Amino acid sequence: MPQRLDKELREINEGLYRVKHREEVEFDYKLELIGESLGESMANNLLICVGDGDNIGDVIDLHLLSGNLEEASKFSFQVKAALEDIATLAKSEIKASLIYVAGDDICFIVSADLNISDILTSYSEYFLKKTGKTMSFGVGRTSVEALICLRRAKVSGKGRVITSGGN
């Protein structure tokens, strides 16, 4: 039984990796299209913001492994609602162009003229208030920069906002 479970978990992880890799390729393509439609000078004045809930999967896994489907579902809906609220706030307050909201992730593009660190910190605080979990953000002028900053935020204590080049 444990070997079968281990094999199933490996297959799930491999499937998740393939999906995530495909999403990253699609994301870069969308950014390329946005840059082309905005023109080079406008695209240079933009920041890409990538947010990811911290340890969300662990909370859901714990509920599932405990056989508590109701709590897993409740928590999942809290995360979804919080991210949808953040997406709405970003679009209305800072005129963000939403790229995606999926699972516990969000990505949008904003003007580089904003004080984005303070704004994203407030979004992270909102997420914590609604879910009890922190959210990290990475910000950069390219998707690669944003993802590197997100990774740095997550490994440096979570619940952080890290920007590339001090933006």
mmCIF file of C-alpha atoms in Angstrom:
data_model
loop_
_atom_site.group_PDB
_atom_site.id
_atom_site.type_symbol
_atom_site.label_atom_id
_atom_site.label_comp_id
_atom_site.label_asym_id
_atom_site.label_seq_id
_atom_site.Cartn_x
_atom_site.Cartn_y
_atom_site.Cartn_z
ATOM 1 C CA MET A 1 0.000 0.000 0.000
ATOM 2 C CA PRO A 2 2.683 2.626 0.851
ATOM 3 C CA GLN A 3 4.516 1.923 -2.445
ATOM 4 C CA ARG A 4 1.306 2.426 -4.415
ATOM 5 C CA LEU A 5 0.601 5.693 -2.609
ATOM 6 C CA ASP A 6 4.176 6.855 -3.230
ATOM 7 C CA LYS A 7 3.826 6.063 -6.951
ATOM 8 C CA GLU A 8 0.502 7.926 -7.144
ATOM 9 C CA LEU A 9 2.004 10.977 -5.423
ATOM 10 C CA ARG A 10 4.955 10.956 -7.857
ATOM 11 C CA GLU A 11 2.541 10.817 -10.803
ATOM 12 C CA ILE A 12 0.511 13.697 -9.369
ATOM 13 C CA ASN A 13 3.657 15.794 -8.830
ATOM 14 C CA GLU A 14 4.869 15.081 -12.374
ATOM 15 C CA GLY A 15 1.474 16.127 -13.723
ATOM 16 C CA LEU A 16 1.504 19.319 -11.646
ATOM 17 C CA TYR A 17 5.000 20.145 -12.931
ATOM 18 C CA ARG A 18 3.860 19.746 -16.546
ATOM 19 C CA VAL A 19 0.834 21.989 -15.933
ATOM 20 C CA LYS A 20 2.926 24.632 -14.149
ATOM 21 C CA HIS A 21 5.560 24.627 -16.921
ATOM 22 C CA ARG A 22 2.839 25.029 -19.575
ATOM 23 C CA GLU A 23 1.299 27.910 -17.583
ATOM 24 C CA GLU A 24 4.687 29.685 -17.393
ATOM 25 C CA VAL A 25 5.131 29.417 -21.169
ATOM 26 C CA GLU A 26 1.583 30.706 -21.752
ATOM 27 C CA PHE A 27 2.220 33.540 -19.260
ATOM 28 C CA ASP A 28 5.366 34.681 -21.097
ATOM 29 C CA TYR A 29 3.431 34.621 -24.378
ATOM 30 C CA LYS A 30 0.646 36.791 -22.891
ATOM 31 C CA LEU A 31 3.229 39.284 -21.628
ATOM 32 C CA GLU A 32 4.816 39.427 -25.059
ATOM 33 C CA LEU A 33 1.424 40.205 -26.616
ATOM 34 C CA ILE A 34 0.700 42.899 -24.013
ATOM 35 C CA GLY A 35 4.094 44.495 -24.666
ATOM 36 C CA GLU A 36 3.474 44.494 -28.409
ATOM 37 C CA SER A 37 0.039 46.055 -28.034
ATOM 38 C CA LEU A 38 1.242 48.770 -25.645
ATOM 39 C CA GLY A 39 4.319 49.725 -27.593
ATOM 40 C CA GLU A 40 7.921 49.602 -26.389
ATOM 41 C CA SER A 41 7.978 52.908 -24.451
ATOM 42 C CA MET A 42 4.802 52.130 -22.525
ATOM 43 C CA ALA A 43 5.911 48.559 -21.795
ATOM 44 C CA ASN A 44 9.137 49.870 -20.233
ATOM 45 C CA ASN A 45 7.084 51.731 -17.630
ATOM 46 C CA LEU A 46 5.320 48.605 -16.353
ATOM 47 C CA LEU A 47 5.866 46.190 -13.502
ATOM 48 C CA ILE A 48 4.797 42.572 -13.308
ATOM 49 C CA CYS A 49 3.482 41.519 -9.904
ATOM 50 C CA VAL A 50 3.247 37.830 -9.036
ATOM 51 C CA GLY A 51 1.645 36.759 -5.765
ATOM 52 C CA ASP A 52 1.453 33.327 -4.199
ATOM 53 C CA GLY A 53 -0.229 32.197 -0.991
ATOM 54 C CA ASP A 54 2.237 30.730 1.497
ATOM 55 C CA ASN A 55 1.794 27.088 2.526
ATOM 56 C CA ILE A 56 -1.770 26.953 1.208
ATOM 57 C CA GLY A 57 -1.315 23.461 -0.205
ATOM 58 C CA ASP A 58 -0.017 22.241 3.151
ATOM 59 C CA VAL A 59 -3.168 23.432 4.924
ATOM 60 C CA ILE A 60 -5.414 21.745 2.378
ATOM 61 C CA ASP A 61 -3.303 18.565 2.494
ATOM 62 C CA LEU A 62 -3.578 18.466 6.284
ATOM 63 C CA HIS A 63 -7.371 18.701 6.103
ATOM 64 C CA LEU A 64 -7.518 16.024 3.409
ATOM 65 C CA LEU A 65 -5.143 13.683 5.231
ATOM 66 C CA SER A 66 -7.274 14.140 8.352
ATOM 67 C CA GLY A 67 -10.339 13.188 6.330
ATOM 68 C CA ASN A 68 -11.848 16.617 6.884
ATOM 69 C CA LEU A 69 -13.226 17.448 3.443
ATOM 70 C CA GLU A 70 -15.501 20.154 4.801
ATOM 71 C CA GLU A 71 -12.590 22.151 6.265
ATOM 72 C CA ALA A 72 -10.531 21.660 3.094
ATOM 73 C CA SER A 73 -13.415 23.020 1.044
ATOM 74 C CA LYS A 74 -14.055 25.916 3.438
ATOM 75 C CA PHE A 75 -10.395 26.960 3.413
ATOM 76 C CA SER A 76 -10.188 26.647 -0.365
ATOM 77 C CA PHE A 77 -13.169 28.973 -0.756
ATOM 78 C CA GLN A 78 -11.612 31.483 1.681
ATOM 79 C CA VAL A 79 -8.443 31.550 -0.428
ATOM 80 C CA LYS A 80 -10.411 31.885 -3.662
ATOM 81 C CA ALA A 81 -12.564 34.717 -2.283
ATOM 82 C CA ALA A 82 -9.544 36.596 -0.908
ATOM 83 C CA LEU A 83 -7.730 36.386 -4.248
ATOM 84 C CA GLU A 84 -10.808 37.486 -6.162
ATOM 85 C CA ASP A 85 -11.111 40.481 -3.803
ATOM 86 C CA ILE A 86 -7.442 41.349 -4.335
ATOM 87 C CA ALA A 87 -7.902 41.108 -8.117
ATOM 88 C CA THR A 88 -10.896 43.442 -7.919
ATOM 89 C CA LEU A 89 -8.992 45.898 -5.712
ATOM 90 C CA ALA A 90 -5.961 45.842 -8.009
ATOM 91 C CA LYS A 91 -8.081 46.527 -11.084
ATOM 92 C CA SER A 92 -10.082 49.344 -9.483
ATOM 93 C CA GLU A 93 -7.504 51.002 -7.200
ATOM 94 C CA ILE A 94 -4.308 50.779 -9.235
ATOM 95 C CA LYS A 95 -5.658 50.080 -12.727
ATOM 96 C CA ALA A 96 -3.923 46.690 -12.874
ATOM 97 C CA SER A 97 -4.168 44.530 -15.975
ATOM 98 C CA LEU A 98 -4.966 41.096 -14.630
ATOM 99 C CA ILE A 99 -3.025 38.232 -16.222
ATOM 100 C CA TYR A 100 -4.393 35.388 -14.108
ATOM 101 C CA VAL A 101 -5.886 34.301 -10.813
ATOM 102 C CA ALA A 102 -5.472 30.563 -10.297
ATOM 103 C CA GLY A 103 -5.364 28.445 -7.167
ATOM 104 C CA ASP A 104 -3.500 30.570 -4.641
ATOM 105 C CA ASP A 105 -1.665 32.603 -7.313
ATOM 106 C CA ILE A 106 -2.300 35.991 -8.864
ATOM 107 C CA CYS A 107 -0.459 37.953 -11.517
ATOM 108 C CA PHE A 108 -1.057 41.433 -12.849
ATOM 109 C CA ILE A 109 0.717 44.313 -14.556
ATOM 110 C CA VAL A 110 0.795 47.859 -13.173
ATOM 111 C CA SER A 111 2.435 51.192 -13.820
ATOM 112 C CA ALA A 112 5.982 51.514 -12.482
ATOM 113 C CA ASP A 113 5.013 54.950 -11.139
ATOM 114 C CA LEU A 114 3.141 53.397 -8.206
ATOM 115 C CA ASN A 115 4.516 52.764 -4.721
ATOM 116 C CA ILE A 116 3.882 49.092 -5.387
ATOM 117 C CA SER A 117 5.605 47.683 -2.289
ATOM 118 C CA ASP A 118 3.178 49.407 0.079
ATOM 119 C CA ILE A 119 0.179 48.443 -2.037
ATOM 120 C CA LEU A 120 1.186 44.780 -2.235
ATOM 121 C CA THR A 121 1.928 44.732 1.489
ATOM 122 C CA SER A 122 -1.649 45.874 2.103
ATOM 123 C CA TYR A 123 -2.921 43.099 -0.202
ATOM 124 C CA SER A 124 -0.820 40.563 1.702
ATOM 125 C CA GLU A 125 -2.278 41.830 4.999
ATOM 126 C CA TYR A 126 -5.788 41.520 3.565
ATOM 127 C CA PHE A 127 -5.064 37.929 2.501
ATOM 128 C CA LEU A 128 -3.809 37.116 6.018
ATOM 129 C CA LYS A 129 -6.930 38.625 7.572
ATOM 130 C CA LYS A 130 -9.231 36.594 5.305
ATOM 131 C CA THR A 131 -7.378 33.249 5.313
ATOM 132 C CA GLY A 132 -5.095 33.187 8.333
ATOM 133 C CA LYS A 133 -2.139 32.564 5.976
ATOM 134 C CA THR A 134 0.432 34.908 4.503
ATOM 135 C CA MET A 135 0.979 35.789 0.866
ATOM 136 C CA SER A 136 4.268 36.642 -0.832
ATOM 137 C CA PHE A 137 4.781 38.894 -3.851
ATOM 138 C CA GLY A 138 7.574 39.281 -6.367
ATOM 139 C CA VAL A 139 7.818 42.326 -8.623
ATOM 140 C CA GLY A 140 9.936 42.880 -11.710
ATOM 141 C CA ARG A 141 10.054 44.423 -15.149
ATOM 142 C CA THR A 142 10.022 40.951 -16.702
ATOM 143 C CA SER A 143 8.269 37.746 -15.750
ATOM 144 C CA VAL A 144 11.632 36.173 -14.925
ATOM 145 C CA GLU A 145 12.539 39.026 -12.559
ATOM 146 C CA ALA A 146 9.117 38.833 -10.914
ATOM 147 C CA LEU A 147 9.358 35.067 -10.389
ATOM 148 C CA ILE A 148 12.891 35.317 -8.989
ATOM 149 C CA CYS A 149 11.715 38.012 -6.579
ATOM 150 C CA LEU A 150 8.733 35.866 -5.586
ATOM 151 C CA ARG A 151 11.056 32.959 -4.849
ATOM 152 C CA ARG A 152 13.284 35.237 -2.749
ATOM 153 C CA ALA A 153 10.223 36.465 -0.851
ATOM 154 C CA LYS A 154 9.128 32.924 -0.077
ATOM 155 C CA VAL A 155 12.532 31.679 1.105
ATOM 156 C CA SER A 156 13.260 34.806 3.160
ATOM 157 C CA GLY A 157 10.397 34.343 5.570
ATOM 158 C CA LYS A 158 7.197 34.382 3.536
ATOM 159 C CA GLY A 159 4.584 37.113 3.693
ATOM 160 C CA ARG A 160 7.083 39.425 2.023
ATOM 161 C CA VAL A 161 7.160 41.715 -0.986
ATOM 162 C CA ILE A 162 10.446 41.669 -2.908
ATOM 163 C CA THR A 163 11.017 43.985 -5.855
ATOM 164 C CA SER A 164 13.716 43.863 -8.501
ATOM 165 C CA GLY A 165 15.964 46.895 -8.642
ATOM 166 C CA GLY A 166 14.400 48.520 -5.600
ATOM 167 C CA ASN A 167 11.114 49.464 -7.333
#
